[in-house]
C-alpha positions as CSV (number, residue, x, y, z in Angstrom):
1,M,-29.7,-23.1,-65.8
2,F,-29.2,-25.2,-62.6
3,K,-31.9,-27.6,-63.7
4,K,-30.2,-28.1,-67.1
5,I,-26.9,-28.8,-65.4
6,L,-28.5,-31.2,-62.9
7,T,-30.2,-33.1,-65.8
8,L,-26.9,-33.4,-67.6
9,V,-25.1,-34.7,-64.5
10,V,-27.8,-37.3,-63.9
11,A,-27.6,-38.3,-67.6
12,I,-23.9,-38.6,-67.5
13,G,-24.1,-40.6,-64.2
14,A,-26.6,-43.0,-65.8
15,L,-24.3,-43.6,-68.7
16,N,-21.3,-44.2,-66.4
17,A,-23.4,-46.6,-64.3
18,Y,-23.7,-48.9,-67.3
19,A,-20.3,-48.2,-68.8
20,D,-19.3,-51.8,-68.3
21,I,-22.4,-53.2,-70.0
22,D,-22.7,-53.9,-73.7
23,I,-25.8,-51.7,-74.6
24,V,-27.1,-53.0,-77.9
25,D,-30.7,-53.2,-77.0
26,G,-32.9,-53.8,-74.0
27,N,-32.6,-57.6,-74.0
28,K,-28.8,-57.6,-74.4
29,M,-28.5,-55.0,-71.7
30,L,-30.7,-57.2,-69.4
31,E,-28.7,-60.3,-70.2
32,S,-25.5,-58.5,-69.3
33,V,-26.8,-57.0,-66.1
34,N,-28.1,-60.4,-64.8
35,K,-24.6,-61.8,-65.0
36,Q,-23.4,-59.0,-62.6
37,I,-26.1,-59.0,-59.9
38,V,-27.3,-61.5,-57.2
39,N,-30.6,-63.2,-58.1
40,I,-32.8,-65.1,-55.7
41,N,-35.9,-67.2,-56.2
42,T,-39.2,-67.4,-54.3
43,E,-38.0,-69.8,-51.7
44,E,-35.0,-67.7,-50.9
45,L,-37.1,-64.6,-50.8
46,E,-39.5,-66.1,-48.2
47,Q,-36.6,-67.3,-46.1
48,I,-35.0,-63.8,-46.0
49,L,-38.2,-62.0,-45.3
50,N,-39.0,-64.4,-42.4
51,E,-35.5,-64.2,-40.9
52,D,-34.5,-60.5,-41.5
53,P,-36.9,-57.7,-40.4
54,N,-34.4,-55.1,-41.5
55,V,-34.4,-56.1,-45.2
56,V,-36.1,-53.5,-47.5
57,L,-38.2,-55.1,-50.3
58,I,-38.8,-52.7,-53.2
59,D,-41.5,-53.1,-55.8
60,V,-40.3,-50.9,-58.7
61,R,-43.5,-51.1,-60.7
62,T,-45.9,-48.2,-61.1
63,P,-48.8,-47.5,-58.7
64,F,-51.2,-48.2,-61.6
65,E,-49.9,-51.7,-61.9
66,L,-50.1,-52.3,-58.1
67,N,-53.7,-51.0,-58.1
68,Y,-54.8,-53.8,-60.5
69,T,-52.5,-56.7,-59.7
70,G,-51.4,-56.1,-56.1
71,T,-48.0,-56.2,-54.5
72,I,-46.2,-58.5,-52.0
73,K,-47.9,-58.4,-48.6
74,R,-45.0,-58.3,-46.3
75,G,-44.0,-55.7,-43.8
76,Q,-40.7,-54.9,-45.5
77,N,-42.4,-54.1,-48.8
78,V,-42.3,-50.5,-50.2
79,N,-43.1,-49.1,-53.7
80,I,-40.5,-47.0,-55.5
81,V,-41.0,-46.6,-59.2
82,R,-37.9,-47.5,-61.1
83,G,-37.7,-44.0,-62.7
84,W,-37.6,-42.4,-59.2
85,L,-35.3,-44.9,-57.5
86,E,-32.2,-42.7,-57.4
87,F,-34.2,-39.9,-55.9
88,Q,-36.4,-41.8,-53.3
89,I,-34.2,-44.6,-52.1
90,A,-32.8,-42.5,-49.3
91,D,-36.3,-42.1,-47.9
92,H,-36.5,-45.8,-47.2
93,V,-32.9,-47.0,-46.8
94,K,-30.7,-45.1,-44.4
95,S,-27.4,-47.1,-44.6
96,K,-25.5,-48.2,-47.7
97,D,-25.1,-51.7,-46.2
98,T,-28.8,-52.2,-45.5
99,P,-30.0,-55.4,-47.2
100,I,-32.2,-54.6,-50.2
101,I,-34.2,-56.8,-52.5
102,V,-35.8,-55.4,-55.7
103,Y,-38.5,-56.9,-57.8
104,C,-41.0,-56.2,-60.6
105,G,-43.6,-58.2,-62.4
106,R,-41.6,-60.5,-64.7
107,N,-37.9,-59.6,-64.0
108,L,-37.5,-57.0,-66.7
109,R,-37.1,-53.8,-64.7
110,S,-35.8,-55.1,-61.4
111,P,-32.4,-56.3,-62.6
112,L,-31.6,-52.8,-63.9
113,A,-32.8,-51.4,-60.6
114,A,-30.5,-53.7,-58.7
115,K,-27.5,-52.6,-60.9
116,T,-28.4,-49.0,-60.4
117,L,-28.4,-49.4,-56.6
118,E,-25.1,-51.1,-56.7
119,N,-23.6,-48.3,-58.8
120,M,-24.9,-45.9,-56.2
121,G,-22.8,-47.6,-53.5
122,Y,-25.4,-49.9,-51.9
123,T,-23.5,-53.0,-51.0
124,N,-26.1,-55.6,-50.1
125,V,-28.5,-55.7,-53.1
126,K,-30.4,-58.7,-54.4
127,N,-32.9,-59.2,-57.2
128,Y,-36.0,-61.4,-56.9
129,S,-35.8,-62.9,-60.3
130,D,-39.0,-65.0,-60.2
131,G,-41.0,-61.7,-60.0
132,F,-44.3,-60.8,-58.5
133,F,-46.5,-62.9,-60.7
134,A,-44.6,-66.1,-59.7
135,W,-45.1,-65.0,-56.0
136,K,-48.8,-64.5,-56.6
137,E,-49.3,-67.8,-58.5
138,A,-47.7,-69.6,-55.6
139,L,-50.6,-68.2,-53.4
140,N,-48.3,-66.2,-51.3
141,P,-49.7,-63.1,-49.5
142,V,-50.7,-60.3,-51.8
143,K,-51.9,-56.8,-50.9
144,I,-54.5,-55.3,-53.3
145,S,-55.0,-51.6,-53.5
146,D,-58.6,-51.9,-54.8
147,Y,-60.6,-55.0,-55.2
148,E,-63.4,-53.3,-57.1
149,P,-61.7,-50.9,-59.6
150,S,-65.1,-50.1,-61.2
151,N,-66.7,-49.3,-57.9
152,I,-65.8,-46.6,-55.4
153,L,-66.2,-49.2,-52.6
154,Y,-62.9,-51.0,-51.9
155,R,-64.8,-54.2,-51.6
156,L,-68.5,-55.1,-52.1
157,P,-70.5,-56.3,-49.1
158,V,-70.5,-60.0,-48.3
159,E,-72.9,-61.9,-45.9
160,V,-71.1,-62.5,-42.6
161,A,-74.0,-64.1,-40.8
162,E,-77.7,-64.5,-41.7
163,N,-79.0,-61.1,-42.7
164,V,-75.7,-59.4,-41.6
165,Y,-73.4,-58.0,-44.3
166,S,-70.2,-56.1,-44.4
167,A,-68.1,-54.3,-47.0
168,I,-64.6,-54.8,-45.7
169,G,-62.3,-51.7,-46.1
170,A,-58.6,-51.5,-47.0
171,T,-56.2,-52.3,-44.2
172,Q,-54.2,-49.2,-44.9
173,P,-54.5,-45.5,-44.2
174,P,-57.1,-43.5,-46.3
175,T,-55.8,-42.9,-49.8
176,Y,-57.3,-41.5,-53.0
177,Q,-57.3,-45.0,-54.4
178,N,-59.3,-46.6,-51.6
179,A,-61.5,-43.4,-51.4
180,N,-61.6,-43.4,-47.6
181,H,-63.1,-46.9,-47.5
182,N,-60.5,-48.2,-45.1
183,N,-62.9,-49.2,-42.4
184,N,-65.7,-51.8,-42.4
185,L,-69.2,-50.7,-43.5
186,S,-71.9,-53.1,-42.3
187,F,-75.7,-53.5,-42.5
188,I,-78.4,-55.6,-40.9
189,V,-81.6,-56.6,-42.8
190,T,-84.7,-57.0,-40.6
191,T,-88.4,-57.4,-41.3
192,D,-88.7,-53.8,-40.1
193,G,-86.1,-52.1,-42.2
194,V,-82.3,-51.9,-42.5
195,L,-79.7,-50.7,-40.0
196,V,-76.4,-49.4,-41.4
197,F,-73.3,-49.3,-39.2
198,N,-71.1,-46.4,-40.4
199,A,-72.2,-43.7,-42.8
200,G,-69.1,-44.2,-44.9
201,G,-66.2,-42.0,-45.8
202,S,-68.0,-39.8,-48.4
203,Y,-71.4,-39.1,-50.0
204,L,-70.3,-41.2,-52.9
205,I,-69.3,-44.2,-50.7
206,A,-72.7,-44.0,-48.9
207,Q,-74.5,-43.9,-52.3
208,A,-72.5,-46.9,-53.6
209,M,-73.3,-48.8,-50.4
210,H,-77.0,-48.1,-50.7
211,E,-76.9,-49.5,-54.3
212,E,-75.5,-52.8,-52.9
213,I,-78.1,-52.9,-50.1
214,K,-80.9,-52.5,-52.7
215,K,-79.5,-55.7,-54.4
216,V,-80.2,-57.6,-51.1
217,T,-83.5,-56.1,-49.9
218,D,-86.3,-53.7,-50.7
219,Q,-86.5,-52.7,-47.1
220,P,-85.7,-49.0,-46.4
221,V,-82.7,-47.9,-44.4
222,R,-84.2,-46.8,-41.1
223,Y,-81.1,-46.2,-39.0
224,V,-77.4,-45.3,-39.6
225,V,-75.1,-45.7,-36.7
226,L,-71.8,-43.8,-36.5
227,E,-69.1,-45.9,-34.8
228,N,-67.2,-42.7,-33.8
229,S,-66.5,-39.2,-35.2
230,Q,-63.7,-40.1,-37.7
231,S,-64.2,-39.1,-41.3
232,H,-64.6,-42.6,-42.7
233,A,-67.5,-43.1,-40.3
234,I,-69.4,-39.8,-40.8
235,L,-68.8,-38.1,-44.1
236,G,-71.6,-40.1,-45.9
237,A,-74.2,-39.0,-43.3
238,K,-75.7,-36.4,-45.6
239,Y,-76.6,-39.0,-48.2
240,W,-78.3,-41.2,-45.6
241,K,-80.2,-38.2,-44.2
242,E,-81.6,-37.6,-47.7
243,Q,-82.9,-41.1,-47.6
244,D,-84.8,-40.2,-44.4
245,A,-82.6,-42.4,-42.2
246,I,-82.2,-41.6,-38.5
247,I,-78.5,-40.9,-37.7
248,I,-77.3,-42.2,-34.2
249,A,-74.0,-41.7,-32.4
250,H,-72.5,-41.5,-28.9
251,V,-72.8,-38.2,-27.1
252,E,-69.0,-37.8,-27.3
253,A,-69.0,-38.3,-31.1
254,D,-71.6,-35.6,-31.4
255,K,-69.5,-33.3,-29.3
256,K,-66.4,-34.0,-31.5
257,I,-68.4,-33.3,-34.6
258,V,-69.5,-29.9,-33.3
259,E,-66.0,-29.0,-32.2
260,S,-63.9,-30.3,-35.2
261,S,-66.2,-30.6,-38.2
262,V,-64.1,-28.2,-40.3
263,E,-60.8,-29.9,-39.5
264,I,-62.2,-33.4,-40.1
265,Y,-63.7,-32.3,-43.5
266,E,-60.5,-30.5,-44.7
267,R,-58.2,-33.3,-43.8
268,A,-60.4,-35.8,-45.7
269,A,-60.7,-33.4,-48.6
270,R,-56.9,-33.3,-49.1
271,T,-56.9,-37.0,-49.6
272,L,-60.2,-37.5,-51.5
273,Q,-60.0,-34.5,-53.8
274,D,-62.8,-34.8,-56.3
275,K,-64.2,-37.9,-54.6
276,I,-65.4,-35.8,-51.7
277,I,-68.1,-34.2,-53.8
278,G,-71.5,-34.0,-52.1
279,S,-70.1,-34.9,-48.7
280,E,-71.0,-32.8,-45.7
281,I,-70.6,-33.3,-42.0
282,I,-73.9,-33.3,-40.2
283,R,-74.9,-33.9,-36.5
284,P,-76.6,-37.1,-35.5
285,D,-80.4,-37.1,-34.8
286,L,-80.1,-39.3,-31.7
287,T,-77.3,-39.7,-29.2
288,F,-76.9,-42.0,-26.2
289,K,-74.4,-42.4,-23.3
290,T,-74.2,-46.1,-22.4
291,K,-76.9,-48.2,-24.1
292,M,-79.6,-47.8,-26.8
293,P,-81.8,-50.9,-27.5
294,L,-83.4,-51.2,-30.9
295,L,-86.1,-53.7,-31.7
296,M,-86.5,-54.0,-35.5
297,G,-89.2,-56.6,-36.2
298,D,-88.0,-59.7,-34.4
299,T,-84.3,-58.6,-34.5
300,V,-82.9,-57.5,-31.2
301,I,-80.0,-54.9,-31.5
302,E,-78.2,-53.1,-28.7
303,L,-75.9,-50.1,-29.2
304,L,-73.3,-50.1,-26.5
305,Y,-70.7,-47.8,-25.0
306,I,-68.6,-49.9,-22.7
307,G,-65.6,-47.7,-22.4
308,P,-62.9,-45.8,-24.3
309,S,-60.8,-47.6,-26.8
310,H,-58.8,-46.0,-29.6
311,S,-61.2,-43.0,-29.4
312,P,-63.2,-41.9,-26.4
313,D,-66.4,-42.1,-28.5
314,D,-66.1,-45.6,-29.9
315,I,-69.3,-47.7,-29.7
316,Q,-70.3,-51.3,-30.5
317,L,-73.3,-53.0,-31.9
318,W,-74.4,-56.2,-30.1
319,M,-76.8,-58.8,-31.4
320,P,-77.3,-61.0,-28.3
321,K,-79.3,-63.8,-30.0
322,E,-76.7,-64.2,-32.7
323,K,-73.7,-63.6,-30.4
324,L,-72.4,-61.2,-33.1
325,L,-70.5,-58.0,-32.3
326,I,-69.9,-55.2,-34.7
327,S,-67.1,-53.8,-32.7
328,G,-66.3,-50.5,-34.4
329,D,-62.8,-49.4,-33.8
330,S,-62.5,-51.1,-30.5
331,A,-61.3,-54.2,-32.3
332,F,-58.8,-54.7,-35.0
333,N,-57.8,-57.6,-37.3
334,Q,-55.0,-57.9,-39.9
335,R,-53.6,-54.5,-39.3
336,M,-51.9,-52.5,-36.6
337,L,-54.1,-50.4,-34.4
338,P,-53.4,-46.7,-34.1
339,V,-52.6,-45.0,-30.8
340,F,-53.9,-41.4,-31.1
341,P,-52.9,-38.5,-28.8
342,Y,-56.2,-39.1,-26.9
343,T,-55.9,-42.9,-26.8
344,V,-55.2,-44.3,-23.3
345,A,-53.9,-47.9,-23.8
346,S,-54.7,-49.0,-20.3
347,E,-58.3,-47.9,-20.6
348,W,-58.5,-49.7,-24.0
349,I,-57.4,-52.9,-22.3
350,E,-60.0,-52.5,-19.6
351,T,-62.7,-52.0,-22.3
352,W,-61.5,-55.1,-24.0
353,D,-62.1,-57.1,-20.8
354,K,-65.8,-56.0,-21.1
355,I,-65.9,-57.1,-24.8
356,E,-64.6,-60.5,-23.7
357,A,-67.4,-60.7,-21.1
358,L,-70.0,-60.6,-23.9
359,E,-68.5,-63.8,-25.3
360,P,-69.1,-63.0,-29.0
361,E,-68.8,-65.8,-31.4
362,I,-68.5,-63.5,-34.5
363,I,-66.8,-60.1,-34.5
364,I,-66.9,-57.7,-37.4
365,P,-64.0,-55.4,-36.3
366,G,-63.5,-51.8,-37.2
367,H,-60.7,-52.9,-39.6
368,G,-59.9,-56.3,-41.2
369,D,-62.0,-59.3,-42.0
370,P,-64.7,-60.6,-39.7
371,T,-63.3,-63.2,-37.4
372,D,-63.5,-64.5,-33.8
373,L,-62.6,-63.2,-30.3
374,A,-59.2,-64.9,-30.1
375,T,-58.0,-63.3,-33.4
376,T,-59.1,-59.8,-32.6
377,T,-57.6,-60.2,-29.1
378,K,-54.3,-60.9,-30.7
379,F,-54.5,-57.8,-32.9
380,T,-55.9,-55.6,-30.2
381,K,-55.5,-56.4,-26.5
382,D,-52.4,-58.6,-26.8
383,Y,-50.5,-55.9,-28.8
384,L,-51.4,-53.2,-26.2
385,V,-50.3,-55.4,-23.3
386,F,-47.0,-56.1,-25.1
387,M,-46.3,-52.5,-25.8
388,R,-47.1,-51.4,-22.3
389,S,-44.9,-54.1,-20.9
390,E,-42.0,-53.1,-23.2
391,V,-42.4,-49.4,-22.4
392,E,-42.4,-50.2,-18.7
393,K,-39.0,-51.9,-19.2
394,V,-37.7,-48.8,-20.8
395,L,-38.9,-46.6,-18.0
396,D,-37.5,-49.0,-15.3
397,D,-34.1,-48.7,-17.0
398,D,-34.4,-44.9,-17.0
399,G,-34.6,-45.0,-20.8
400,G,-36.0,-42.2,-22.9
401,L,-38.1,-41.7,-26.0
402,Y,-35.3,-42.9,-28.3
403,D,-35.3,-46.2,-26.5
404,A,-39.1,-46.5,-26.9
405,Y,-38.7,-45.9,-30.6
406,N,-36.3,-48.9,-30.7
407,I,-38.6,-51.3,-29.0
408,D,-38.5,-54.5,-31.2
409,Q,-41.9,-54.7,-32.9
410,S,-40.6,-56.8,-35.8
411,A,-43.0,-59.6,-34.9
412,Y,-45.8,-57.4,-36.2
413,R,-44.1,-56.2,-39.4
414,D,-46.5,-58.0,-41.7
415,W,-49.5,-56.3,-40.2
416,G,-51.1,-53.6,-42.3
417,T,-50.1,-50.1,-41.4
418,Y,-47.1,-51.3,-39.5
419,N,-44.7,-49.0,-41.3
420,E,-46.9,-46.0,-40.7
421,L,-47.8,-46.7,-37.0
422,H,-45.3,-48.7,-35.0
423,K,-42.9,-46.0,-34.0
424,Q,-45.8,-43.5,-33.5
425,N,-47.5,-46.0,-31.2
426,A,-44.3,-46.5,-29.2
427,E,-43.9,-42.7,-28.8
428,R,-47.5,-42.1,-27.6
429,I,-47.6,-45.0,-25.2
430,F,-44.3,-43.9,-23.7
431,K,-45.5,-40.4,-23.2
432,Q,-48.7,-41.7,-21.5
433,M,-46.8,-44.0,-19.1
434,E,-44.0,-41.6,-18.4
435,F,-46.2,-39.8,-15.8
436,E,-48.4,-42.7,-14.6
């Protein structure tokens, strides 16, 4: 009975919301609504997004549409389907006077969404009337949920340097859509076989990666190196073991696998659902503490552990002749790094100094496109230095955790995973430094 009453109240509310609109058909309704709301164009939207970190930008299209066409890649952007707007807006907008901008693909649904929000009492609502496709056609930043809808890989491998390839993962948390391919999966082709860096986030991911390797070379995969013990690095190991590859990891990664394999698997399974089929966590065949040299034909490869970074078991792959570093999760690009409960920011900065000492010319980071040392420094060391400096100011002023939450990180709002991580990072760095 309660559900029936609630449905009736919502229906009556919806009718009242449009009581001042001549509802003849959809087009007439849209025409009437557009006369009552504030519309902005692409230039105005860019200006607002650049100047106001507090504005909430809402894409009211369905996740299916976003998967295939993308969405605006700005830190203020969230997705609330128009049909759920009344129920989910409070999860993203805490104050009735918060600036809100809504948009859709071609300005058909967003005007109605803007009017709905106004009728709910939100006082600062605008509609981006050019729509997403105009934004995309103007070559503005776009975030794609899946670049390869017909393949479980988020992206297919591309050649980064001669005989070095990488399938770049999504710069977002693991989701069912990206199938736990939210890190970079790389491989090196030599005259004495193939080395794969990261087993992949599932058996199916590893299998798909192998199919792409076969398109490049007939050489067998001899080694698979695990950057750490996270699920997106290790869950594909069973597949590679079936191909007779030797699995290599740091001793601390092996220890974590032994201690937490059930937890790691179950957490991934909740996200992957049916896509976890065939996956199994297995221990590495070989482990090392500080350095493991590998000579594959005439290709010199060094596996290095030079210090803790975002995990205590993060390792790097160094190719000294090529000056190329596959950094694992010690280096980030295009997205915000995560500070875990076991991450020590000061130690990560010290480890970064050792990475700089290698003087790499090309870096394939753990997350984000391959790039150079300066760029990964900005997304990794510089961010950590900034956060420690800001937390130190809070502590010097006898501030508490609430003040740490309110550190102004808006300069980083366009980085991937900003919304998910920036307050968590502030909290964890504050708790580390509180007792230094």
